[in-house]
Each structure stands twice: as structure tokens, then as C-alpha cells.
């Protein structure tokens, strides 16, 4: 059975196989930060490309830029209006497929303009078993997924990131804000802004892992299960309820099962 160390060596071999120049689709999360760090250490020229869009929290874009600077990697930020992405606003079950196609088309173009032929992204070995229509687009476009190819899973990536002193090793998983809106419901800038503002509040109150699911007039709050007692404390509950109503929600609810990845895919 291969250890994380064995997989790390395999990752280095995989990266070297792509030549000296690569572009990394860089969200600033756990996986893409680890991949960017390894690519920067292994290869001659690495370009980090981050998408800035209405469905990405601005705090994540800012954090990605800081991390790229700390790693000494050239960083490009691409603004992509979601109105430019086919079918995105309609929010069909395969929305992520169309989103990935639209975003990676632009990332590939940016890479080519810099004389780079290889674009890679940070999917890991755990991601293949999930409902992720975006993976189909990645495969169709020939985007490399070195972490998954090396067999590295999320737990191993976190441990290796900690060893390397990366600031993201214990960061909560983040996904685009559109995943907070029910499939089939139209995605609008107002809805995305409501979700972003609500989650910003929760994080400022100590709920680092949180989601505010948008169900029309209803906000459904998910936090880590161990944080539920803190969330339902009367003073905390009233404070959050008041603020989310100011943001525009008519009703504010708490999901008593806690955070569940992909709960809007049901």
C-alpha cells in the first residue's frame, strides 16, 4: 500500500513530465494551494490563474492573491461575468459542467498567451466518487489533475500541506456561491450577494465552516455539527436572525444535521 510519501514522489514525477512551464487553476483552497506549491518547487515557470466572478467570494480571491505572492508565483486574476457562461443562470443539474467549460476555456487562453501549453487543476483522489459534472468538462478539455493522478486524497494533502507550512492546511472546504442556490432556481447577482454577506457574518462570529443555503425567502444555515450548540444559543441565534433578515431573507432556519457537502444536489 502506497504511503503519502510515495504518492508525493509520484506527484513530483508527474509534474516533471509536463515540461518546465505549467498554468495552475488556482482557487486558493487546500488542494490548489498544495498543487501550486509543488509545481513552483519542481518546475521552472508556473503561472497561477484565479477566477474572480460574482459566484466567488471576494475574500477567497484576495486570499489566493496573498498566497501566490507568498509562494513567489506569477498570478493572474480573470474577471468572468456569470452572464457570459452558457446556461449558468438557468442553474440546471449539470450547471458545473457548463461553468467549468466556460472558465477553463478562458484559463487555457490565458496560459497560451503566456506561452504555456499545460493547464492543471487540483482535484484529488476523493473527488472521483462524488457528483461533480465539472470533471467531465475538465477531461474533455485535457486539463491535467496531478493530485488525483498521484492518488493523493484530501487527508493526505492536508497532512503534507501542514508539513510544508502552507497556511491552507486546515482551511475549511470552499465551493462557489452558486452551490448555495437550489438547482433549477435562477441564479442572480442579488442572491449571490445575499449568500456571500450572510456567510461573511457567520465566519466573523467564529463559524469557519458554514453554508447559507438560499431557498427563496428562506435561509438554511449549516455549520459544523460540533458548533450547533453555539449557533442555537439564544443571543447568537437572535443576532444572526436579525442580520440575515436585514440582508433580505424573510425566514432564517438552522439545519439540525449540520454541514453536509453537496446538500443542494439532493
Coordinates of N, CA and C in Angstrom, one line a residue, residues 12-257:
X12 N 5.8 14.4 -7.9 CA 6.9 15.2 -8.5 C 7.2 14.6 -9.9
X13 N 7.2 13.3 -10.1 CA 7.5 12.7 -11.4 C 6.4 13.1 -12.4
X14 N 5.2 13.2 -12.0 CA 4.1 13.6 -12.9 C 4.3 15.0 -13.3
X15 N 4.6 15.9 -12.4 CA 4.8 17.3 -12.7 C 5.9 17.5 -13.7
X16 N 7.0 16.8 -13.4 CA 8.2 16.9 -14.3 C 7.9 16.4 -15.7
X17 N 6.9 15.5 -15.8 CA 6.5 15.0 -17.1 C 5.8 16.0 -18.0
X18 N 5.3 17.1 -17.4 CA 4.6 18.1 -18.2 C 5.5 19.2 -18.7
X19 N 6.8 19.1 -18.5 CA 7.8 20.1 -19.0 C 8.0 21.1 -18.0
X20 N 8.6 22.2 -18.4 CA 9.1 23.3 -17.4 C 8.0 24.4 -17.2
X21 N 7.0 24.4 -18.0 CA 6.0 25.5 -17.9 C 4.6 25.0 -17.7
X22 N 3.9 25.4 -16.7 CA 2.5 25.0 -16.5 C 1.7 26.2 -15.9
X23 N 0.4 26.1 -16.1 CA -0.5 27.1 -15.5 C -1.4 26.3 -14.6
X24 N -1.6 26.8 -13.4 CA -2.5 26.2 -12.4 C -3.7 27.0 -12.1
X25 N -4.9 26.3 -12.3 CA -6.1 27.0 -12.0 C -6.2 27.0 -10.4
X26 N -6.1 28.3 -9.9 CA -5.8 28.5 -8.5 C -6.9 29.2 -7.8
X27 N -7.7 28.4 -7.0 CA -8.8 28.9 -6.2 C -8.3 29.5 -4.9
X28 N -7.1 29.0 -4.4 CA -6.6 29.4 -3.1 C -7.0 28.4 -2.0
X29 N -7.7 27.3 -2.4 CA -8.1 26.4 -1.4 C -7.0 25.4 -1.1
X30 N -7.3 24.4 -0.3 CA -6.4 23.4 0.2 C -5.6 22.7 -0.9
X31 N -6.4 22.1 -1.9 CA -5.8 21.3 -2.9 C -5.0 22.2 -3.9
X32 N -5.6 23.3 -4.4 CA -4.9 24.0 -5.4 C -3.6 24.7 -4.8
X33 N -3.7 25.1 -3.6 CA -2.5 25.7 -2.9 C -1.4 24.7 -2.8
X34 N -1.7 23.4 -2.4 CA -0.7 22.4 -2.4 C -0.1 22.1 -3.7
X35 N -1.0 22.0 -4.7 CA -0.5 21.8 -6.1 C 0.4 22.9 -6.6
X36 N 0.0 24.1 -6.3 CA 0.8 25.3 -6.8 C 2.1 25.3 -6.1
X37 N 2.1 25.0 -4.8 CA 3.4 24.9 -4.1 C 4.3 23.9 -4.6
X38 N 3.8 22.7 -4.9 CA 4.6 21.6 -5.5 C 5.1 22.0 -6.9
X39 N 4.2 22.6 -7.7 CA 4.6 22.9 -9.1 C 5.7 24.0 -9.0
X40 N 5.6 25.0 -8.1 CA 6.6 26.1 -8.0 C 7.9 25.5 -7.6
X41 N 7.9 24.5 -6.7 CA 9.1 23.9 -6.3 C 9.8 23.0 -7.3
X42 N 9.0 22.4 -8.2 CA 9.5 21.4 -9.1 C 9.8 21.9 -10.5
X43 N 9.1 23.0 -11.0 CA 9.2 23.4 -12.4 C 9.8 24.8 -12.5
X44 N 10.2 25.1 -13.7 CA 10.8 26.4 -13.9 C 9.9 27.6 -14.0
X45 N 8.8 27.5 -14.7 CA 7.8 28.6 -14.8 C 6.4 28.1 -14.5
X46 N 5.8 28.8 -13.5 CA 4.5 28.4 -13.1 C 3.6 29.7 -13.0
X47 N 2.5 29.6 -13.7 CA 1.5 30.7 -13.7 C 0.3 30.3 -12.9
X48 N -0.1 31.0 -11.9 CA -1.4 30.8 -11.2 C -2.5 31.7 -11.7
X49 N -3.6 31.1 -12.0 CA -4.7 31.8 -12.6 C -6.0 31.6 -11.8
X50 N -6.5 32.7 -11.3 CA -7.6 32.7 -10.4 C -8.8 33.4 -11.0
X51 N -10.0 32.8 -10.9 CA -11.2 33.4 -11.5 C -11.8 34.3 -10.4
X52 N -12.2 35.5 -10.8 CA -12.9 36.5 -10.0 C -14.3 36.6 -10.6
X53 N -15.3 36.2 -9.9 CA -16.6 36.3 -10.5 C -17.6 36.5 -9.4
X54 N -18.9 36.8 -9.8 CA -19.9 37.1 -8.7 C -20.2 35.8 -7.9
X55 N -19.9 34.7 -8.4 CA -20.1 33.4 -7.6 C -18.9 33.0 -6.8
X56 N -17.9 33.8 -6.7 CA -16.7 33.6 -5.9 C -16.6 34.7 -4.9
X57 N -16.5 34.3 -3.6 CA -16.4 35.3 -2.5 C -15.1 36.1 -2.7
X58 N -15.2 37.4 -2.6 CA -14.1 38.3 -2.8 C -13.0 38.0 -1.8
X59 N -13.3 37.5 -0.6 CA -12.3 37.2 0.4 C -11.4 36.0 -0.1
X60 N -12.0 35.1 -0.9 CA -11.2 34.0 -1.4 C -10.3 34.4 -2.5
X61 N -10.7 35.4 -3.3 CA -9.8 35.9 -4.4 C -8.7 36.6 -3.7
X62 N -8.9 37.4 -2.7 CA -7.9 38.2 -2.0 C -6.9 37.2 -1.4
X63 N -7.4 36.2 -0.7 CA -6.6 35.2 -0.1 C -5.7 34.5 -1.1
X64 N -6.3 34.1 -2.2 CA -5.5 33.4 -3.3 C -4.3 34.3 -3.7
X65 N -4.6 35.6 -3.9 CA -3.5 36.5 -4.3 C -2.4 36.6 -3.3
X66 N -2.8 36.6 -2.0 CA -1.7 36.7 -1.0 C -0.9 35.4 -1.0
X67 N -1.5 34.3 -1.1 CA -0.8 33.0 -1.1 C 0.1 32.9 -2.3
X68 N -0.3 33.3 -3.5 CA 0.5 33.2 -4.7 C 1.7 34.1 -4.5
X69 N 1.6 35.3 -3.9 CA 2.7 36.2 -3.6 C 3.7 35.5 -2.6
X70 N 3.1 34.9 -1.6 CA 4.0 34.2 -0.6 C 4.8 33.1 -1.2
X71 N 4.2 32.4 -2.2 CA 4.9 31.3 -2.9 C 5.8 31.8 -4.0
X72 N 5.8 33.1 -4.3 CA 6.6 33.7 -5.3 C 6.2 33.3 -6.7
X73 N 4.9 33.1 -6.9 CA 4.4 32.6 -8.2 C 3.7 33.8 -8.9
X74 N 3.9 33.9 -10.2 CA 3.2 34.9 -11.0 C 1.7 34.6 -11.0
X75 N 0.9 35.6 -10.8 CA -0.6 35.4 -10.6 C -1.4 36.3 -11.5
X76 N -2.4 35.7 -12.1 CA -3.3 36.4 -13.0 C -4.7 36.2 -12.4
X77 N -5.5 37.3 -12.4 CA -6.9 37.2 -11.9 C -7.8 37.5 -13.1
X78 N -8.7 36.6 -13.4 CA -9.6 36.8 -14.6 C -11.0 37.1 -14.1
X79 N -11.5 38.2 -14.5 CA -12.9 38.5 -14.1 C -13.8 37.9 -15.2
X80 N -14.7 37.1 -14.7 CA -15.6 36.4 -15.7 C -17.1 36.6 -15.2
X81 N -17.9 37.5 -15.9 CA -19.3 37.7 -15.5 C -20.0 36.3 -15.7
X82 N -20.9 35.9 -14.8 CA -21.6 34.7 -14.9 C -22.5 34.7 -16.1
X83 N -22.9 35.9 -16.5 CA -23.8 36.1 -17.7 C -23.1 35.6 -19.0
X84 N -21.8 35.5 -18.9 CA -21.0 35.0 -20.1 C -20.9 33.5 -20.2
X85 N -21.4 32.8 -19.1 CA -21.2 31.4 -19.1 C -22.5 30.7 -19.5
X86 N -22.5 29.9 -20.5 CA -23.7 29.3 -21.1 C -24.5 28.5 -20.0
X87 N -25.8 28.8 -19.9 CA -26.7 28.1 -19.0 C -26.5 28.3 -17.5
X88 N -25.5 29.0 -17.1 CA -25.2 29.2 -15.7 C -26.3 29.7 -14.9
X89 N -26.9 30.8 -15.4 CA -28.0 31.5 -14.7 C -29.2 30.6 -14.6
X90 N -29.4 29.7 -15.6 CA -30.6 28.8 -15.5 C -30.4 27.7 -14.4
X91 N -29.2 27.5 -14.0 CA -28.9 26.6 -12.9 C -29.5 25.2 -13.1
X92 N -29.1 24.5 -14.2 CA -29.6 23.1 -14.4 C -28.7 22.2 -13.5
X93 N -29.1 20.9 -13.4 CA -28.4 19.9 -12.6 C -26.9 19.8 -13.1
X94 N -26.6 20.0 -14.3 CA -25.2 19.9 -14.8 C -24.6 21.3 -15.0
X95 N -25.1 22.3 -14.2 CA -24.5 23.6 -14.2 C -23.0 23.7 -14.1
X96 N -22.4 22.8 -13.3 CA -21.0 22.8 -13.1 C -20.2 22.4 -14.3
X97 N -20.9 21.6 -15.2 CA -20.2 21.3 -16.4 C -20.1 22.5 -17.3
X98 N -21.1 23.3 -17.5 CA -21.1 24.5 -18.3 C -20.1 25.5 -17.7
X99 N -20.1 25.6 -16.4 CA -19.3 26.6 -15.7 C -17.8 26.2 -15.9
X100 N -17.5 25.0 -15.7 CA -16.1 24.6 -15.9 C -15.6 24.8 -17.4
X101 N -16.5 24.5 -18.3 CA -16.2 24.7 -19.7 C -15.8 26.1 -20.0
X102 N -16.7 27.0 -19.5 CA -16.5 28.4 -19.7 C -15.3 29.0 -19.0
X103 N -15.1 28.6 -17.8 CA -13.9 29.1 -17.1 C -12.6 28.6 -17.6
X104 N -12.5 27.3 -17.9 CA -11.3 26.7 -18.3 C -10.9 27.1 -19.7
X105 N -11.9 27.4 -20.6 CA -11.7 27.9 -21.9 C -10.8 29.2 -21.7
X106 N -11.2 30.1 -20.8 CA -10.5 31.3 -20.6 C -9.2 31.1 -19.9
X107 N -9.1 30.2 -19.0 CA -7.8 29.9 -18.4 C -6.8 29.3 -19.4
X108 N -7.3 28.5 -20.3 CA -6.4 27.9 -21.3 C -5.9 29.0 -22.3
X109 N -6.8 30.0 -22.6 CA -6.4 31.1 -23.5 C -5.3 31.9 -22.8
X110 N -5.5 32.2 -21.5 CA -4.5 33.0 -20.7 C -3.2 32.3 -20.7
X111 N -3.2 31.0 -20.5 CA -2.0 30.2 -20.5 C -1.3 30.2 -21.8
X112 N -2.0 30.1 -22.9 CA -1.4 30.1 -24.2 C -0.8 31.4 -24.5
X113 N -1.5 32.5 -24.1 CA -0.9 33.8 -24.3 C 0.4 34.0 -23.6
X114 N 0.7 33.2 -22.6 CA 1.9 33.3 -21.8 C 2.9 32.2 -22.3
X115 N 2.6 31.6 -23.4 CA 3.5 30.5 -23.9 C 3.4 29.2 -23.1
X116 N 2.3 29.0 -22.5 CA 2.2 27.8 -21.6 C 1.2 26.9 -22.3
X117 N 1.5 25.6 -22.5 CA 0.6 24.7 -23.1 C -0.1 23.8 -22.2
X118 N 0.3 23.7 -20.9 CA -0.3 22.7 -20.0 C -1.1 23.5 -18.9
X119 N -2.3 23.2 -18.7 CA -3.1 23.7 -17.6 C -3.5 22.6 -16.7
X120 N -3.4 22.8 -15.4 CA -3.7 21.8 -14.4 C -4.6 22.3 -13.3
X121 N -5.3 21.4 -12.6 CA -6.2 21.8 -11.6 C -6.1 20.8 -10.4
X122 N -6.7 21.2 -9.3 CA -6.5 20.5 -8.0 C -7.4 19.4 -7.6
X123 N -8.2 18.8 -8.4 CA -9.0 17.6 -8.0 C -8.1 16.6 -7.3
X124 N -8.6 16.0 -6.3 CA -7.8 14.9 -5.6 C -8.5 13.6 -5.8
X125 N -7.9 12.5 -5.2 CA -8.4 11.2 -5.4 C -9.7 10.9 -4.8
X126 N -10.2 11.7 -3.9 CA -11.5 11.6 -3.3 C -12.6 12.1 -4.2
X127 N -12.3 12.9 -5.1 CA -13.3 13.7 -5.8 C -14.0 12.8 -6.9
X128 N -13.4 11.8 -7.3 CA -14.0 11.0 -8.4 C -15.3 10.3 -8.1
X129 N -15.5 10.0 -6.8 CA -16.7 9.3 -6.3 C -17.9 10.2 -6.1
X130 N -17.7 11.6 -6.2 CA -18.8 12.5 -5.9 C -19.5 12.9 -7.2
X131 N -20.7 13.6 -7.0 CA -21.5 14.1 -8.1 C -20.8 15.4 -8.5
X132 N -19.9 15.3 -9.5 CA -19.2 16.5 -10.0 C -19.2 16.6 -11.5
X133 N -20.3 17.2 -12.1 CA -20.4 17.3 -13.5 C -19.2 18.0 -14.1
X134 N -18.6 18.9 -13.3 CA -17.4 19.7 -13.8 C -16.2 18.8 -14.2
X135 N -16.1 17.6 -13.7 CA -15.0 16.7 -14.0 C -15.1 16.3 -15.5
X136 N -16.3 16.2 -16.0 CA -16.4 15.8 -17.4 C -15.8 16.9 -18.3
X137 N -16.1 18.2 -18.0 CA -15.5 19.3 -18.8 C -14.0 19.3 -18.7
X138 N -13.5 19.0 -17.5 CA -12.0 19.0 -17.3 C -11.4 18.0 -18.2
X139 N -12.0 16.8 -18.2 CA -11.5 15.7 -19.0 C -11.6 16.1 -20.5
X140 N -12.7 16.6 -20.9 CA -12.9 17.0 -22.4 C -11.9 18.0 -22.8
X141 N -11.5 18.9 -21.9 CA -10.6 20.0 -22.3 C -9.1 19.6 -22.2
X142 N -8.9 18.4 -21.6 CA -7.5 17.9 -21.5 C -6.7 18.6 -20.4
X143 N -7.5 19.0 -19.3 CA -6.9 19.7 -18.2 C -6.2 18.6 -17.3
X144 N -5.0 18.8 -16.9 CA -4.3 17.8 -16.0 C -4.8 17.9 -14.6
X145 N -4.9 16.7 -13.9 CA -5.2 16.7 -12.5 C -4.2 15.8 -11.7
X146 N -3.0 16.4 -11.5 CA -1.9 15.7 -11.0 C -2.1 15.1 -9.6
X147 N -2.9 15.7 -8.7 CA -3.1 15.2 -7.4 C -3.9 13.9 -7.5
X148 N -4.9 13.9 -8.3 CA -5.7 12.7 -8.4 C -4.9 11.6 -9.1
X149 N -4.1 12.0 -10.1 CA -3.3 11.0 -10.8 C -2.3 10.4 -9.9
X150 N -1.8 11.1 -8.9 CA -0.8 10.6 -7.9 C -1.5 9.8 -6.8
X151 N -2.8 9.8 -6.8 CA -3.6 9.1 -5.8 C -3.7 9.7 -4.4
X152 N -3.4 11.0 -4.4 CA -3.4 11.8 -3.1 C -4.9 12.1 -2.7
X153 N -5.3 11.8 -1.5 CA -6.6 12.1 -1.1 C -6.5 13.4 -0.2
X154 N -7.7 13.9 0.2 CA -7.8 15.1 1.0 C -7.0 15.1 2.3
X155 N -7.2 14.0 3.0 CA -6.5 13.9 4.3 C -5.0 13.9 4.1
X156 N -4.5 13.2 3.1 CA -3.0 13.3 2.9 C -2.5 14.6 2.4
X157 N -3.3 15.3 1.6 CA -3.0 16.6 1.2 C -2.9 17.6 2.3
X158 N -3.8 17.5 3.2 CA -3.8 18.4 4.4 C -2.6 18.1 5.3
X159 N -2.2 16.8 5.5 CA -1.1 16.5 6.3 C 0.2 17.0 5.6
X160 N 0.3 16.8 4.3 CA 1.5 17.2 3.6 C 1.6 18.7 3.5
X161 N 0.5 19.4 3.4 CA 0.4 20.9 3.5 C 0.9 21.4 4.8
X162 N 0.5 20.7 5.9 CA 1.0 21.1 7.2 C 2.5 21.0 7.3
X163 N 3.0 19.9 6.8 CA 4.5 19.7 6.8 C 5.2 20.8 6.1
X164 N 4.6 21.2 5.0 CA 5.2 22.3 4.2 C 5.0 23.7 4.7
X165 N 4.2 23.8 5.8 CA 3.9 25.1 6.3 C 3.0 25.9 5.5
X166 N 2.1 25.3 4.7 CA 1.2 26.0 3.9 C 0.0 26.5 4.8
X167 N -0.4 27.8 4.6 CA -1.5 28.3 5.5 C -2.8 27.7 5.3
X168 N -3.0 27.0 4.3 CA -4.4 26.4 4.0 C -4.6 25.0 4.5
X169 N -3.6 24.4 5.2 CA -3.6 23.0 5.6 C -4.9 22.7 6.3
X170 N -5.4 23.6 7.2 CA -6.6 23.3 7.9 C -7.8 24.2 7.5
X171 N -7.7 24.8 6.3 CA -8.8 25.6 5.9 C -10.1 24.8 5.6
X172 N -11.2 25.3 5.9 CA -12.5 24.6 5.5 C -12.6 24.5 4.0
X173 N -13.3 23.5 3.5 CA -13.5 23.3 2.1 C -14.4 24.5 1.6
X174 N -14.1 25.0 0.5 CA -15.0 26.1 -0.1 C -15.4 25.7 -1.5
X175 N -16.6 26.1 -1.8 CA -17.2 25.9 -3.2 C -17.8 27.2 -3.6
X176 N -18.1 27.3 -4.9 CA -18.6 28.5 -5.4 C -20.0 28.8 -4.8
X177 N -20.3 30.1 -4.7 CA -21.5 30.5 -4.0 C -22.8 30.0 -4.7
X178 N -22.7 29.6 -6.0 CA -23.8 29.1 -6.7 C -24.3 27.8 -6.1
X179 N -23.5 27.1 -5.4 CA -23.9 25.8 -4.8 C -24.8 26.0 -3.7
X180 N -25.0 27.2 -3.3 CA -26.0 27.5 -2.2 C -27.4 27.7 -2.7
X181 N -27.6 27.7 -4.0 CA -28.9 28.0 -4.6 C -29.5 26.7 -5.1
X182 N -30.8 26.5 -4.9 CA -31.4 25.3 -5.3 C -31.3 25.1 -6.8
X183 N -31.0 23.9 -7.2 CA -30.9 23.6 -8.6 C -32.3 23.9 -9.3
X184 N -32.2 24.5 -10.4 CA -33.5 24.9 -11.1 C -33.9 26.3 -10.8
X185 N -33.5 26.8 -9.7 CA -33.8 28.2 -9.3 C -32.8 29.1 -10.1
X186 N -33.3 30.2 -10.7 CA -32.4 31.1 -11.4 C -31.4 31.7 -10.5
X187 N -30.1 31.8 -11.0 CA -29.1 32.4 -10.2 C -29.0 33.9 -10.6
X188 N -29.0 34.7 -9.6 CA -29.0 36.2 -9.9 C -27.8 36.8 -9.0
X189 N -27.4 37.9 -9.4 CA -26.3 38.6 -8.6 C -26.9 38.9 -7.2
X190 N -28.1 39.3 -7.0 CA -28.7 39.6 -5.7 C -28.6 38.4 -4.8
X191 N -29.0 37.2 -5.3 CA -29.0 36.0 -4.5 C -27.6 35.7 -4.0
X192 N -26.6 35.8 -5.0 CA -25.2 35.5 -4.6 C -24.7 36.5 -3.6
X193 N -25.0 37.7 -3.7 CA -24.6 38.7 -2.7 C -25.2 38.5 -1.4
X194 N -26.5 38.1 -1.3 CA -27.1 37.7 0.0 C -26.4 36.6 0.7
X195 N -26.0 35.6 -0.1 CA -25.3 34.4 0.5 C -24.0 34.8 0.9
X196 N -23.2 35.6 0.1 CA -21.9 36.0 0.5 C -21.9 36.8 1.8
X197 N -22.8 37.8 1.9 CA -22.9 38.6 3.0 C -23.2 37.8 4.3
X198 N -24.2 36.9 4.1 CA -24.6 36.1 5.3 C -23.5 35.2 5.8
X199 N -22.7 34.6 4.9 CA -21.6 33.7 5.3 C -20.5 34.5 5.8
X200 N -20.3 35.7 5.3 CA -19.2 36.5 5.9 C -19.5 36.8 7.4
X201 N -20.8 37.1 7.7 CA -21.2 37.3 9.1 C -20.9 36.1 9.9
X202 N -21.4 34.9 9.5 CA -21.2 33.7 10.2 C -19.7 33.4 10.5
X203 N -18.9 33.6 9.5 CA -17.4 33.4 9.7 C -16.8 34.4 10.7
X204 N -17.3 35.6 10.7 CA -16.9 36.7 11.6 C -17.2 36.3 13.1
X205 N -18.3 35.5 13.2 CA -18.7 35.1 14.5 C -18.1 33.7 15.0
X206 N -17.2 33.2 14.2 CA -16.5 32.0 14.6 C -16.9 30.7 13.9
X207 N -17.8 30.8 13.0 CA -18.3 29.6 12.3 C -17.5 29.5 11.0
X208 N -16.3 29.0 11.0 CA -15.4 29.0 9.9 C -15.9 28.0 8.8
X209 N -16.5 26.9 9.2 CA -17.2 26.0 8.2 C -18.7 26.3 8.3
X210 N -19.2 26.9 7.2 CA -20.6 27.3 7.2 C -21.1 27.4 5.8
X211 N -22.4 27.2 5.7 CA -23.1 27.4 4.4 C -24.4 28.1 4.7
X212 N -24.8 29.0 3.9 CA -26.1 29.6 4.0 C -26.8 29.2 2.7
X213 N -27.7 28.3 2.7 CA -28.4 27.8 1.5 C -29.6 28.7 1.3
X214 N -29.7 29.1 0.0 CA -30.8 30.0 -0.4 C -32.0 29.2 -0.9
X215 N -33.1 29.3 -0.2 CA -34.3 28.6 -0.6 C -35.4 29.7 -0.8
X216 N -35.2 30.5 -1.8 CA -36.2 31.6 -2.0 C -36.1 32.6 -0.8
X217 N -37.2 32.7 -0.1 CA -37.2 33.7 1.0 C -36.6 33.1 2.3
X218 N -36.2 31.8 2.2 CA -35.7 31.1 3.4 C -34.2 30.9 3.3
X219 N -33.5 31.2 4.4 CA -32.1 30.9 4.6 C -31.9 29.7 5.4
X220 N -31.2 28.7 5.0 CA -31.0 27.5 5.8 C -29.5 27.4 6.1
X221 N -29.2 27.6 7.4 CA -27.8 27.7 7.9 C -27.3 26.3 8.2
X222 N -26.1 26.0 7.7 CA -25.4 24.8 8.0 C -24.1 25.2 8.6
X223 N -23.7 24.6 9.8 CA -22.4 24.8 10.4 C -21.9 23.4 10.8
X224 N -20.6 23.3 11.2 CA -20.1 22.0 11.6 C -20.9 21.5 12.8
X225 N -21.3 20.2 12.8 CA -22.1 19.7 13.9 C -21.7 20.1 15.3
X226 N -20.4 20.1 15.6 CA -20.0 20.4 16.9 C -20.2 21.9 17.3
X227 N -20.5 22.7 16.3 CA -20.8 24.1 16.5 C -22.3 24.4 16.7
X228 N -23.1 23.4 16.5 CA -24.6 23.7 16.6 C -25.0 24.3 18.0
X229 N -24.5 23.7 19.1 CA -24.9 24.3 20.4 C -24.6 25.8 20.5
X230 N -23.5 26.2 19.9 CA -23.1 27.6 19.9 C -24.0 28.4 19.0
X231 N -24.4 27.9 17.9 CA -25.3 28.5 17.0 C -26.7 28.8 17.5
X232 N -27.2 27.8 18.3 CA -28.6 27.9 18.8 C -28.7 28.6 20.1
X233 N -27.5 29.0 20.6 CA -27.6 29.9 21.8 C -28.5 31.1 21.5
X234 N -29.3 31.4 22.5 CA -30.4 32.4 22.2 C -29.8 33.8 21.7
X235 N -28.8 34.2 22.3 CA -28.2 35.5 22.0 C -27.6 35.5 20.6
X236 N -26.8 34.4 20.3 CA -26.2 34.2 19.0 C -27.3 34.1 17.9
X237 N -28.3 33.2 18.2 CA -29.4 33.0 17.3 C -30.1 34.2 16.9
X238 N -30.4 35.1 17.9 CA -31.2 36.3 17.6 C -30.3 37.3 16.8
X239 N -29.0 37.3 17.1 CA -28.2 38.2 16.3 C -28.1 37.8 14.9
X240 N -27.9 36.6 14.6 CA -27.8 36.1 13.2 C -29.2 36.3 12.5
X241 N -30.3 35.9 13.2 CA -31.6 36.0 12.6 C -31.9 37.5 12.2
X242 N -31.5 38.4 13.1 CA -31.8 39.8 12.8 C -31.0 40.3 11.6
X243 N -29.7 39.9 11.5 CA -28.9 40.4 10.4 C -29.3 39.8 9.1
X244 N -29.6 38.5 9.1 CA -30.0 37.8 7.8 C -31.3 38.4 7.3
X245 N -32.2 38.8 8.2 CA -33.4 39.4 7.8 C -33.1 40.8 7.1
X246 N -32.1 41.5 7.7 CA -31.7 42.8 7.1 C -31.1 42.6 5.7
X247 N -30.4 41.4 5.5 CA -29.8 41.1 4.2 C -30.9 40.9 3.2
X248 N -32.1 40.4 3.6 CA -33.2 40.2 2.7 C -33.9 38.9 2.8
X249 N -33.5 38.0 3.7 CA -34.3 36.8 3.9 C -35.5 37.0 4.8
X250 N -36.6 36.4 4.5 CA -37.8 36.5 5.3 C -37.8 35.6 6.5
X251 N -37.3 34.4 6.3 CA -37.2 33.4 7.3 C -35.8 32.8 7.4
X252 N -35.4 32.5 8.6 CA -34.0 32.0 8.9 C -34.1 30.7 9.6
X253 N -33.6 29.7 9.1 CA -33.7 28.3 9.7 C -32.3 27.8 9.9
X254 N -32.2 26.8 10.8 CA -30.9 26.1 11.1 C -31.1 24.6 10.7
X255 N -30.2 24.1 10.0 CA -30.2 22.7 9.6 C -29.6 21.9 10.8
X256 N -30.4 21.1 11.4 CA -30.0 20.4 12.7 C -29.1 19.3 12.4
X257 N -28.9 18.9 11.2 CA -27.9 17.8 10.9 C -26.5 18.4 10.7

